[in-house]
Coordinates of C-alpha atoms in Angstrom, one line a residue:
Chain A
M244 CA -0.2 0.0 0.0
A245 CA 2.7 2.2 0.8
A246 CA 4.9 1.2 -2.0
R247 CA 1.9 2.1 -4.1
R248 CA 0.9 5.5 -3.2
E249 CA 4.8 6.2 -3.2
Q250 CA 4.2 5.5 -6.6
D251 CA 1.8 7.2 -7.1
A252 CA 3.3 10.3 -5.6
A253 CA 6.5 9.9 -7.9
A254 CA 4.4 10.1 -11.2
F255 CA 1.8 12.6 -9.8
S256 CA 5.1 14.7 -9.4
E257 CA 6.4 13.3 -13.4
F258 CA 2.9 14.5 -14.6
V259 CA 3.2 17.7 -13.2
A260 CA 7.2 18.8 -13.7
G261 CA 6.6 17.4 -17.6
R262 CA 2.9 19.2 -19.1
S263 CA 2.4 22.1 -16.2
G264 CA 3.9 24.5 -19.4
A265 CA 1.3 23.3 -21.7
L266 CA -1.5 23.3 -19.2
F267 CA -0.9 26.4 -18.1
R268 CA -0.2 27.7 -21.8
T269 CA -3.9 26.8 -22.5
A270 CA -5.4 28.1 -18.7
L271 CA -3.5 31.4 -20.1
L272 CA -5.7 31.4 -23.7
V273 CA -8.9 30.9 -21.5
V274 CA -8.8 33.6 -18.8
G275 CA -6.5 36.0 -19.7
D276 CA -4.0 36.7 -17.1
Y277 CA -0.9 35.3 -15.8
Q278 CA -2.0 35.4 -11.6
L279 CA -4.9 33.7 -12.8
A280 CA -4.2 31.6 -15.2
Q281 CA -1.3 30.6 -11.8
D282 CA -3.5 30.1 -9.8
L283 CA -5.8 27.4 -12.2
V284 CA -2.9 25.4 -12.7
Q285 CA -2.9 25.2 -9.3
E286 CA -6.1 24.6 -8.5
S287 CA -6.9 22.1 -11.4
L288 CA -3.6 20.2 -10.7
A289 CA -4.9 19.3 -7.0
R290 CA -8.0 18.1 -8.4
T291 CA -5.8 16.3 -10.7
Y292 CA -4.1 14.8 -8.0
V293 CA -7.6 13.7 -6.1
A294 CA -8.7 11.7 -9.2
W295 CA -5.2 10.5 -9.8
P296 CA -5.8 6.6 -8.4
R297 CA -8.2 6.4 -11.5
L298 CA -6.9 7.9 -13.8
R299 CA -3.8 6.4 -13.9
E300 CA -1.9 6.8 -17.5
V301 CA -0.6 10.0 -18.3
A302 CA -3.0 11.2 -21.5
N303 CA -5.8 10.7 -19.5
A304 CA -4.3 13.0 -16.1
E305 CA -3.5 16.5 -19.2
A306 CA -7.0 15.5 -20.8
Y307 CA -9.2 15.7 -17.4
T308 CA -6.4 18.2 -15.9
R309 CA -7.0 20.4 -19.1
R310 CA -11.1 20.0 -18.9
V311 CA -10.5 21.3 -14.7
I312 CA -8.7 24.0 -16.3
V313 CA -11.7 25.2 -18.8
T314 CA -14.7 24.9 -17.0
T315 CA -13.1 26.2 -13.8
A316 CA -12.3 28.9 -15.7
I317 CA -15.4 29.5 -16.9
S318 CA -17.1 29.2 -13.5
W319 CA -14.3 31.2 -12.3
R320 CA -15.0 34.5 -14.7
R321 CA -18.6 33.9 -13.1
R322 CA -17.8 34.6 -10.1
R323 CA -15.0 36.7 -9.8
S324 CA -16.7 40.1 -8.0
F325 CA -16.6 36.8 -4.8
H326 CA -12.7 35.9 -6.1
E327 CA -11.1 39.3 -6.4
R328 CA -11.4 42.4 -3.7
P329 CA -10.2 45.6 -4.3
T330 CA -7.3 47.8 -2.5
D331 CA -6.7 51.2 -2.4
L332 CA -3.3 50.5 -3.2
L333 CA -1.0 48.7 -6.3
P334 CA 0.9 45.4 -5.3
D335 CA 4.3 45.6 -5.6
P336 CA 4.2 44.7 -9.0
G337 CA 7.6 43.2 -9.0
V338 CA 9.1 41.1 -11.8
P339 CA 7.3 41.6 -15.0
D340 CA 5.2 38.0 -15.5
G341 CA 5.8 36.6 -19.2
T342 CA 3.0 38.1 -20.5
S343 CA 5.1 40.9 -21.0
L344 CA 6.4 39.7 -23.9
L345 CA 2.4 39.5 -25.2
D346 CA 1.8 43.4 -26.8
E347 CA -0.6 44.8 -24.1
H348 CA -2.2 47.3 -26.7
D349 CA -2.4 43.7 -29.3
A350 CA -6.2 44.2 -30.3
L351 CA -6.6 40.7 -30.5
W352 CA -5.6 40.6 -27.2
G353 CA -7.4 42.3 -25.7
A354 CA -10.8 41.8 -27.9
L355 CA -10.3 38.0 -26.8
R356 CA -10.3 39.0 -23.2
S357 CA -13.4 41.1 -23.8
L358 CA -15.4 37.6 -24.9
P359 CA -17.8 35.9 -22.9
P360 CA -16.0 33.4 -21.1
R361 CA -17.7 30.1 -23.0
Q362 CA -17.2 31.8 -26.6
R363 CA -13.3 32.9 -25.6
A364 CA -12.9 28.9 -24.1
A365 CA -14.5 27.6 -27.5
V366 CA -12.7 30.2 -29.9
V367 CA -9.4 29.9 -27.9
L368 CA -9.2 26.4 -28.1
R369 CA -10.6 25.4 -31.6
F370 CA -7.9 28.4 -33.4
C371 CA -5.3 29.2 -30.9
E372 CA -5.0 25.1 -29.5
D373 CA -6.7 24.0 -33.3
L374 CA -8.1 21.8 -31.6
P375 CA -11.4 19.6 -33.1
E376 CA -14.6 20.8 -32.6
A377 CA -15.7 17.5 -30.8
R378 CA -12.3 17.8 -28.6
T379 CA -13.8 21.3 -27.5
A380 CA -16.8 20.1 -26.9
E381 CA -15.1 17.4 -24.5
L382 CA -13.1 20.0 -22.9
M383 CA -16.1 22.4 -22.5
G384 CA -18.6 19.5 -21.3
C385 CA -21.4 20.4 -23.6
S386 CA -22.2 19.5 -27.3
V387 CA -20.4 20.2 -30.2
G388 CA -23.6 22.4 -31.6
S389 CA -22.8 24.2 -28.2
I390 CA -19.4 25.2 -29.3
K391 CA -20.4 25.9 -33.0
R392 CA -22.9 28.6 -31.8
H393 CA -19.9 29.7 -29.1
T394 CA -17.4 30.5 -31.7
S395 CA -19.6 32.0 -34.4
L396 CA -20.8 34.9 -32.0
G397 CA -17.2 35.1 -30.2
L398 CA -15.8 35.7 -34.0
T399 CA -18.6 37.7 -34.8
K400 CA -17.9 39.5 -31.7
L401 CA -14.3 39.9 -33.3
R402 CA -15.1 40.5 -36.7
T403 CA -16.9 43.6 -35.6
R404 CA -14.2 44.8 -32.5
L405 CA -10.8 44.0 -34.8
G406 CA -12.1 44.8 -38.0
P407 CA -10.7 43.8 -41.6
A408 CA -6.8 44.2 -40.5
V409 CA -7.0 41.0 -38.2
D410 CA -7.5 37.8 -40.1
L411 CA -10.2 35.7 -38.6
P412 CA -11.6 31.5 -39.9
G413 CA -14.3 33.0 -41.9
S414 CA -13.3 36.3 -42.8
P415 CA -13.7 37.6 -45.8
P416 CA -9.8 38.1 -48.1
P417 CA -9.2 42.1 -47.5
D418 CA -9.9 42.9 -51.1
Q419 CA -13.3 41.4 -50.9
P420 CA -16.3 42.9 -49.0
A421 CA -18.3 40.7 -47.5
V422 CA -21.0 38.7 -48.6
I423 CA -24.3 39.7 -47.1
A424 CA -27.1 37.5 -46.6
Chain B
M264 CA -0.9 44.0 -39.1
T265 CA -2.8 41.0 -40.3
T266 CA -2.3 38.4 -36.7
S267 CA -4.4 35.1 -36.6
L268 CA -5.3 33.5 -33.8
R269 CA -3.5 30.7 -33.6
D270 CA 0.1 33.3 -34.1
L271 CA -1.0 34.4 -31.1
G272 CA -1.3 30.5 -30.0
R273 CA 1.9 30.4 -30.8
R274 CA 3.5 33.6 -28.9
L275 CA 2.1 32.4 -26.2
D276 CA 4.8 29.0 -26.5
D277 CA 7.5 32.0 -25.1
V278 CA 5.7 32.9 -22.6
V279 CA 8.0 31.3 -19.6
P280 CA 5.4 29.3 -17.6
P281 CA 5.8 30.0 -13.6
E282 CA 6.9 27.4 -11.3
V283 CA 4.1 25.4 -9.6
D284 CA 4.7 24.7 -6.0
L285 CA 3.9 21.2 -5.9
A286 CA 3.5 21.1 -1.9
D287 CA 0.5 23.2 -2.1
V288 CA -0.9 21.4 -4.9
V289 CA -0.8 18.3 -2.4
R290 CA -2.1 20.2 0.3
R291 CA -5.1 21.4 -1.7
G292 CA -5.9 17.3 -2.4
E293 CA -5.4 15.4 0.5
L294 CA -7.6 18.5 2.1
R295 CA -10.3 17.9 -0.8
L296 CA -9.9 14.1 0.0
R297 CA -10.4 14.6 4.1
R298 CA -13.6 16.5 3.5
R299 CA -14.5 13.5 1.1
R300 CA -13.4 10.8 3.0
A301 CA -15.4 13.3 6.1
G302 CA -19.2 12.7 4.0
V303 CA -18.5 9.6 3.1
V304 CA -18.7 8.8 6.8
V305 CA -21.1 11.0 7.7
G306 CA -23.4 9.5 4.8
A307 CA -23.3 5.5 5.7
A308 CA -24.1 6.6 8.9
A309 CA -27.2 8.5 7.6
A310 CA -27.5 5.4 5.1
V311 CA -27.2 2.9 7.5
V312 CA -30.3 5.1 10.0
L313 CA -32.4 4.5 6.5
A314 CA -31.8 0.7 6.2
V315 CA -33.0 0.1 9.5
T316 CA -36.0 2.7 9.9
G317 CA -37.1 0.8 6.1
A318 CA -36.2 -2.0 7.4
A319 CA -39.8 -2.0 9.5
V320 CA -42.1 -1.5 6.6
V321 CA -39.8 -3.0 4.2
T322 CA -43.3 -4.5 2.3
R323 CA -44.8 -1.4 2.1
H324 CA -44.3 0.1 -2.4
D325 CA -46.2 3.4 -1.9
D326 CA -44.2 6.7 -2.6
H327 CA -45.1 6.9 2.0
A328 CA -43.3 3.6 2.3
A329 CA -39.4 4.0 4.2
P330 CA -36.6 5.2 1.5
P331 CA -34.6 2.7 0.1
V332 CA -30.9 2.7 1.4
V333 CA -29.0 5.2 -0.7
E334 CA -26.3 3.8 -1.9
L335 CA -23.3 6.6 -1.6
P336 CA -21.6 7.3 -4.7
H337 CA -17.7 7.4 -3.8
R338 CA -17.9 4.5 -1.6
T339 CA -18.9 2.1 -3.7
D340 CA -18.0 3.0 -7.8
P341 CA -14.1 1.2 -8.3
N342 CA -13.9 3.4 -11.0
P343 CA -15.7 6.2 -10.9
A344 CA -17.0 9.1 -13.6
P345 CA -14.3 12.1 -13.4
A346 CA -16.6 14.6 -11.5
P347 CA -19.6 17.3 -13.2
A348 CA -18.1 20.7 -14.5
P349 CA -18.1 22.5 -12.2
A350 CA -20.1 25.2 -14.3
Q351 CA -22.9 22.8 -15.1
R352 CA -25.4 21.8 -12.0
R353 CA -27.8 19.0 -11.8
L354 CA -31.9 18.6 -11.9
V355 CA -32.3 19.2 -8.3
Y356 CA -36.0 18.6 -7.2
A357 CA -38.1 16.5 -4.5
D358 CA -41.7 15.7 -4.8
L359 CA -44.0 16.4 -0.9
Y360 CA -47.1 14.2 -1.3
D361 CA -50.0 14.9 1.3
G362 CA -47.8 18.0 1.9
R363 CA -45.7 16.3 4.4
P364 CA -42.4 16.9 4.5
T365 CA -39.9 14.2 2.4
T366 CA -36.2 12.9 2.8
R367 CA -35.9 12.0 -0.7
V368 CA -34.7 14.5 -3.3
H369 CA -33.4 14.0 -6.5
V370 CA -30.1 15.2 -7.1
G371 CA -29.6 14.6 -11.2
S372 CA -29.9 11.4 -12.0
S373 CA -29.2 10.5 -8.5
T374 CA -31.5 10.2 -5.4
V375 CA -30.6 10.4 -2.1
N376 CA -32.6 9.7 0.9
M377 CA -31.0 12.3 3.8
P378 CA -31.9 12.1 7.3
V379 CA -34.3 13.7 8.3
P380 CA -37.3 14.9 6.5
F381 CA -37.2 18.3 5.1
Q382 CA -39.7 21.1 3.7
W383 CA -37.4 23.2 1.5
L384 CA -34.7 23.2 -1.0
D385 CA -32.3 24.6 -2.9
A386 CA -29.6 24.0 -5.4
T387 CA -26.0 24.8 -5.8
D388 CA -23.3 23.9 -8.2
D389 CA -22.1 20.9 -5.9
G390 CA -25.7 19.6 -5.3
A391 CA -28.8 20.4 -2.9
V392 CA -29.9 22.4 0.3
V393 CA -32.3 21.5 2.2
T394 CA -33.9 22.9 5.2
T395 CA -36.2 20.8 7.7
Q396 CA -39.3 22.1 9.8
S397 CA -36.8 22.1 13.0
G398 CA -34.7 24.8 11.5
R399 CA -31.9 22.4 10.5
I400 CA -29.2 22.8 6.8
F401 CA -28.5 19.9 5.4
F402 CA -26.2 19.3 2.0
T403 CA -25.6 16.2 -0.7
D404 CA -24.4 16.4 -3.6
G405 CA -26.5 12.9 -4.6
G406 CA -23.7 10.9 -1.7
S407 CA -22.9 12.0 0.7
I408 CA -25.0 14.3 3.1
T409 CA -23.1 17.2 5.7
E410 CA -25.1 18.9 7.8
I411 CA -23.7 22.6 7.4
G412 CA -26.0 24.9 10.0
T413 CA -29.6 25.8 11.7
L414 CA -31.9 28.6 11.3
G415 CA -32.3 28.4 14.6
F416 CA -35.7 28.2 14.7
R417 CA -38.8 25.8 12.8
T418 CA -40.2 26.6 10.1
E419 CA -43.5 25.3 9.5
T420 CA -45.3 28.3 9.6
Y421 CA -43.3 29.6 6.6
R422 CA -45.8 28.3 4.1
S423 CA -43.8 30.3 1.6
G424 CA -40.5 29.3 2.1
G425 CA -37.0 31.6 0.9
L426 CA -35.1 31.0 4.3
V427 CA -32.3 30.0 2.6
R428 CA -30.9 30.7 -0.7
A429 CA -28.7 29.7 -2.9
G430 CA -27.0 32.0 -6.1
H431 CA -28.1 30.7 -9.9
T432 CA -24.5 29.8 -10.8
G433 CA -21.6 29.6 -8.0
S434 CA -21.5 27.0 -4.0
L435 CA -22.8 29.9 -2.3
V436 CA -25.3 29.5 0.6
T437 CA -27.0 32.3 2.2
W438 CA -29.2 32.1 5.4
F439 CA -29.4 34.0 8.9
D440 CA -28.8 32.5 11.4
S441 CA -30.8 32.5 15.4
S442 CA -29.3 30.4 17.3
D443 CA -28.3 33.0 19.4
P444 CA -30.7 35.2 20.3
K445 CA -28.3 38.1 21.3
T446 CA -25.6 37.5 18.1
P447 CA -27.8 36.8 15.1
A448 CA -26.0 36.8 12.1
L449 CA -26.0 36.3 8.1
V450 CA -24.0 33.2 7.3
I451 CA -23.1 32.1 3.9
Y452 CA -21.9 29.0 3.3
D453 CA -20.0 27.4 0.0
T454 CA -21.0 24.1 -0.9
S455 CA -17.6 23.2 -2.7
E456 CA -15.4 23.5 -0.1
L457 CA -17.8 22.8 2.7
R458 CA -17.2 25.8 5.1
V459 CA -18.6 29.3 6.1
V460 CA -17.1 32.0 4.5
A461 CA -18.8 34.0 6.3
R462 CA -20.5 35.3 9.0
H463 CA -21.7 38.8 9.1
P464 CA -23.5 39.6 12.8
V465 CA -26.8 41.6 12.2
P466 CA -28.2 42.4 15.7
R467 CA -30.9 43.4 15.0
C468 CA -32.6 40.3 13.2
K469 CA -33.4 38.7 15.9
Y470 CA -36.2 35.7 14.2
L471 CA -36.9 39.2 11.3
C472 CA -35.1 39.6 9.2
S473 CA -35.1 37.2 5.4
T474 CA -32.2 36.5 2.9
Q475 CA -34.4 38.2 -0.8
V476 CA -31.5 36.6 -3.4
L477 CA -27.8 35.8 -4.0
V478 CA -25.6 37.3 -6.7
G479 CA -22.6 36.4 -7.4
G480 CA -21.1 37.1 -3.9
R481 CA -23.0 39.4 -3.4
V482 CA -27.0 38.5 -1.0
Y483 CA -29.3 40.9 -0.9
W484 CA -31.4 40.9 2.5
S485 CA -33.9 42.6 4.4
D486 CA -35.0 43.0 8.2
S487 CA -38.8 42.0 7.1
W488 CA -40.7 39.0 8.0
I489 CA -42.6 39.8 5.7
A490 CA -40.9 39.1 2.3
Y491 CA -40.3 36.0 3.2
G492 CA -41.0 34.2 0.3
N493 CA -40.4 36.9 -2.4
T494 CA -38.7 39.1 -3.1
D495 CA -38.8 42.3 -2.3
L496 CA -36.4 44.2 -2.2
R497 CA -37.8 48.0 -0.3
G498 CA -35.5 49.5 2.2
A499 CA -33.4 46.4 1.5
S500 CA -28.9 45.7 2.4
V501 CA -27.0 44.2 0.7
F502 CA -23.9 42.3 2.0
D503 CA -20.7 41.8 -0.3
L504 CA -18.8 39.3 0.6
S505 CA -15.8 40.8 -0.6
T506 CA -15.5 44.0 1.6
G507 CA -17.6 42.4 4.5
T508 CA -19.5 46.0 4.6
D509 CA -23.2 46.1 3.8
S510 CA -24.8 49.0 1.1
P511 CA -28.5 50.0 0.1
G512 CA -29.5 47.2 -2.7
D513 CA -32.9 47.8 -5.1
A514 CA -33.9 46.6 -8.3
E515 CA -31.3 48.5 -10.2
T516 CA -28.0 47.0 -8.8
L517 CA -29.8 44.0 -8.4
A518 CA -30.4 43.9 -12.2
A519 CA -26.7 45.4 -12.4
D520 CA -25.0 42.2 -10.5
V521 CA -27.2 39.9 -12.7
R522 CA -25.4 40.9 -15.8
A523 CA -22.3 41.0 -14.0
T524 CA -22.8 37.3 -13.5
G525 CA -23.1 36.3 -17.1
R526 CA -26.6 33.9 -16.4
G527 CA -30.1 35.0 -16.7
V528 CA -32.1 36.9 -18.7
V529 CA -32.6 40.2 -20.2
V530 CA -36.6 41.3 -20.7
G531 CA -37.1 44.4 -22.7
R532 CA -36.8 46.2 -25.9
T533 CA -33.2 44.8 -26.4
A534 CA -30.7 42.6 -25.5
D535 CA -28.3 46.0 -24.0
S536 CA -30.9 48.0 -23.0
G537 CA -33.5 45.2 -21.3
T538 CA -33.3 44.3 -17.4
A539 CA -31.7 41.6 -15.8
M540 CA -32.7 39.1 -14.7
L541 CA -32.1 35.8 -12.7
S542 CA -36.2 34.3 -13.6
T543 CA -39.0 35.3 -15.4
T544 CA -42.2 34.1 -17.0
F545 CA -43.5 31.9 -20.2
T546 CA -46.9 31.0 -22.0
A547 CA -47.3 28.3 -24.3
D548 CA -48.8 29.9 -27.8
H549 CA -48.1 26.9 -31.3
G550 CA -45.7 25.3 -29.5
R551 CA -43.4 28.0 -28.5
L552 CA -42.4 29.7 -25.5
V553 CA -43.6 34.0 -25.7
G554 CA -42.5 36.0 -22.9
D555 CA -43.5 37.3 -19.6
Q556 CA -46.8 39.3 -21.1
G557 CA -44.6 39.1 -24.3
R558 CA -42.4 41.5 -23.7
A559 CA -38.7 39.6 -25.8
T560 CA -36.5 38.5 -23.8
Y561 CA -32.7 37.6 -24.7
D562 CA -30.4 34.9 -23.3
L563 CA -28.2 37.6 -21.3
A564 CA -25.3 35.1 -21.9
T565 CA -25.4 35.5 -25.4
G566 CA -28.3 38.5 -26.1
E567 CA -29.9 36.5 -28.5
A568 CA -33.9 36.3 -28.3
L569 CA -35.1 33.3 -26.8
E570 CA -37.1 31.0 -29.2
L571 CA -37.9 27.6 -27.9
R572 CA -40.8 25.1 -28.6
V573 CA -42.3 23.5 -25.6
P574 CA -43.7 19.7 -26.1
D575 CA -46.3 18.7 -29.0
D576 CA -48.9 18.5 -25.8
I577 CA -49.1 21.9 -24.3
V578 CA -52.4 23.8 -24.7
D579 CA -52.0 27.3 -25.9
G580 CA -52.3 30.2 -22.0
A581 CA -49.1 26.9 -20.4
G582 CA -47.3 29.4 -17.9
F583 CA -44.1 28.3 -16.7
D584 CA -41.7 29.4 -14.2
L585 CA -38.0 29.9 -15.4
V586 CA -36.7 28.0 -11.9
Q587 CA -33.5 26.4 -12.3
W588 CA -30.0 27.4 -14.1
L589 CA -27.9 24.5 -15.4
D590 CA -25.8 26.3 -16.6
D591 CA -25.5 29.2 -19.2
N592 CA -27.7 27.2 -22.0
R593 CA -30.0 25.5 -19.8
F594 CA -32.7 26.2 -17.7
V595 CA -34.7 24.3 -15.7
L596 CA -39.3 25.5 -15.7
R597 CA -42.2 24.4 -13.9
G598 CA -45.7 24.6 -14.7
G599 CA -46.8 23.6 -18.1
A600 CA -50.9 23.8 -17.4
L601 CA -53.6 26.1 -17.9
D602 CA -54.5 25.7 -14.7
G603 CA -51.5 25.7 -13.1
Y604 CA -52.1 22.4 -10.8
V605 CA -50.7 20.4 -12.3
D606 CA -46.2 20.6 -11.7
N607 CA -44.0 19.8 -14.9
L608 CA -40.4 20.1 -15.0
F609 CA -38.5 20.8 -18.7
V610 CA -34.6 21.5 -19.5
C611 CA -34.7 23.8 -21.6
D612 CA -31.9 23.9 -23.8
N613 CA -30.7 27.2 -25.7
D614 CA -28.5 26.4 -28.3
R615 CA -31.1 22.9 -29.7
G616 CA -33.9 25.7 -29.3
T617 CA -36.5 22.7 -27.1
C618 CA -37.3 22.3 -23.7
R619 CA -37.8 18.6 -22.8
Q620 CA -39.8 17.3 -20.0
A621 CA -37.6 15.8 -17.3
A622 CA -39.2 14.7 -14.1
P623 CA -42.9 13.1 -13.5
S624 CA -45.6 15.1 -13.4
V625 CA -47.4 15.9 -10.8
R626 CA -51.0 16.8 -9.9
V627 CA -50.6 19.5 -7.3
L628 CA -54.3 21.0 -5.5
P629 CA -55.0 25.0 -5.2
D630 CA -54.4 25.6 -1.5
G631 CA -57.4 25.7 0.8
Y632 CA -58.1 21.9 -0.2
G633 CA -55.4 20.0 2.3
G634 CA -52.8 18.3 2.2
E635 CA -52.0 19.1 -1.1
P636 CA -49.1 17.5 -2.7
R637 CA -46.0 20.2 -3.1
R638 CA -43.3 19.8 -6.1
L639 CA -40.2 21.8 -4.6
V640 CA -38.0 22.7 -6.9
N641 CA -36.1 26.1 -5.3
D642 CA -37.4 28.7 -3.3
R643 CA -35.6 31.6 -5.1
I644 CA -38.5 33.3 -7.8
V645 CA -37.0 37.3 -8.3
N646 CA -40.0 39.3 -8.8
M647 CA -38.4 42.2 -10.2

């Protein structure tokens, strides 16, 4: 029994070391905030730790953790007034986080962050992570029809906000006018 | 500048991920495991009590018979499915026969027998919260059962409920605890963490204050007992969990709070200008749902007009109340009969544009007939 626990602990540590970077990338895409993504990964890995004995394989664990990241991100966005506490003083920013590599004025990044949580998750999983609709639906815990709907609504909002300068899936070529049915 | 979503994803590859605090992950995980084990022990004890009770009346098979022993998924399933997505709720309801409190609550596909009969019920993302006549409050996730608090007084005289309120999304539930008459307090409990997250003393609230609405970590409450069971925001206060302070609240602040959650309906001329609400009413018209008083109703999450079909056997003019949200796309309607005396539950799916019956029909006799059967869905119907 003790040997099994030690094996599990070692396998879990190895999983965290090997896959946390990729999981963080997904978290950052779906929440759009470095610190929040860090918290999200910690929380999701804690849930994976609980489920570890029945996940057994790294592939299962990664899929499970990614699903928890996506669904928890949607839930957190909805409950942000509970988690975010207003303060008069801004904390010391310390060292810049990794998102400084993204231009803070990047219109696409800003527009993505403004989407409702499910639309944002559907768009980033489909087009930033290149996942097929079925896999995206699995991660978000909904139907493929829902994914199509959220993706369509999200892209429409991005097009409205960003205009033709940004190349989005389904956009007409810049030199051709959009056809209105 | 031409960019694309795929390029954005590639640029994130260059972002240096933070170090994972493995010790913190393990600590959080172990904490969850301990809470789960504690819940299983309480649930198993309740099941044993019910098994002993049920043995005495095992030959009866009607709805008044002692309920069967509940299997506890955490204990009996050798390879349980992953936990449901946090953003999705299960349908929660109970049926009261002959007006008597029941022990049986439905949480999704699970049926749980509570250790004590209850008469009020509400839902969180994690399961069902029930309140007994003696004012005890229990939570079940569909498997284990945990006693989470008390009102501090008996509830028989409160016919219309509204003593305990859960949010339409998330895991928070709130009530006034008057067990110590000197220091009555507004309590906020998290059914995901299984702990009280706030206890806000309100000395003037001895037996008299009522919670009105819980939305996004903000509790609308009133110091009038008359408001029990209905929503009356006149003179309401709002306790904000994030700041720990009270402020005045009204229909306008509530609408803004609902809008901030991203889940609800908007009633009005447009999705942007209308009033965001947790609940509304509908009427059947030629197999489709029409909004309250013919007003347009929009899905708050998408801004699109709601267009939903009901089953063919629903007659024109039948009324419905929106009583639960299961996720951003799906909600539960109660009603579906002209006279209002047949209680049906329908789950509506915005993506599919359909509403389907989700539980057996119950015949509900009007007040005055005595001993009426009654279905509990939850106590949170917000009239604004």
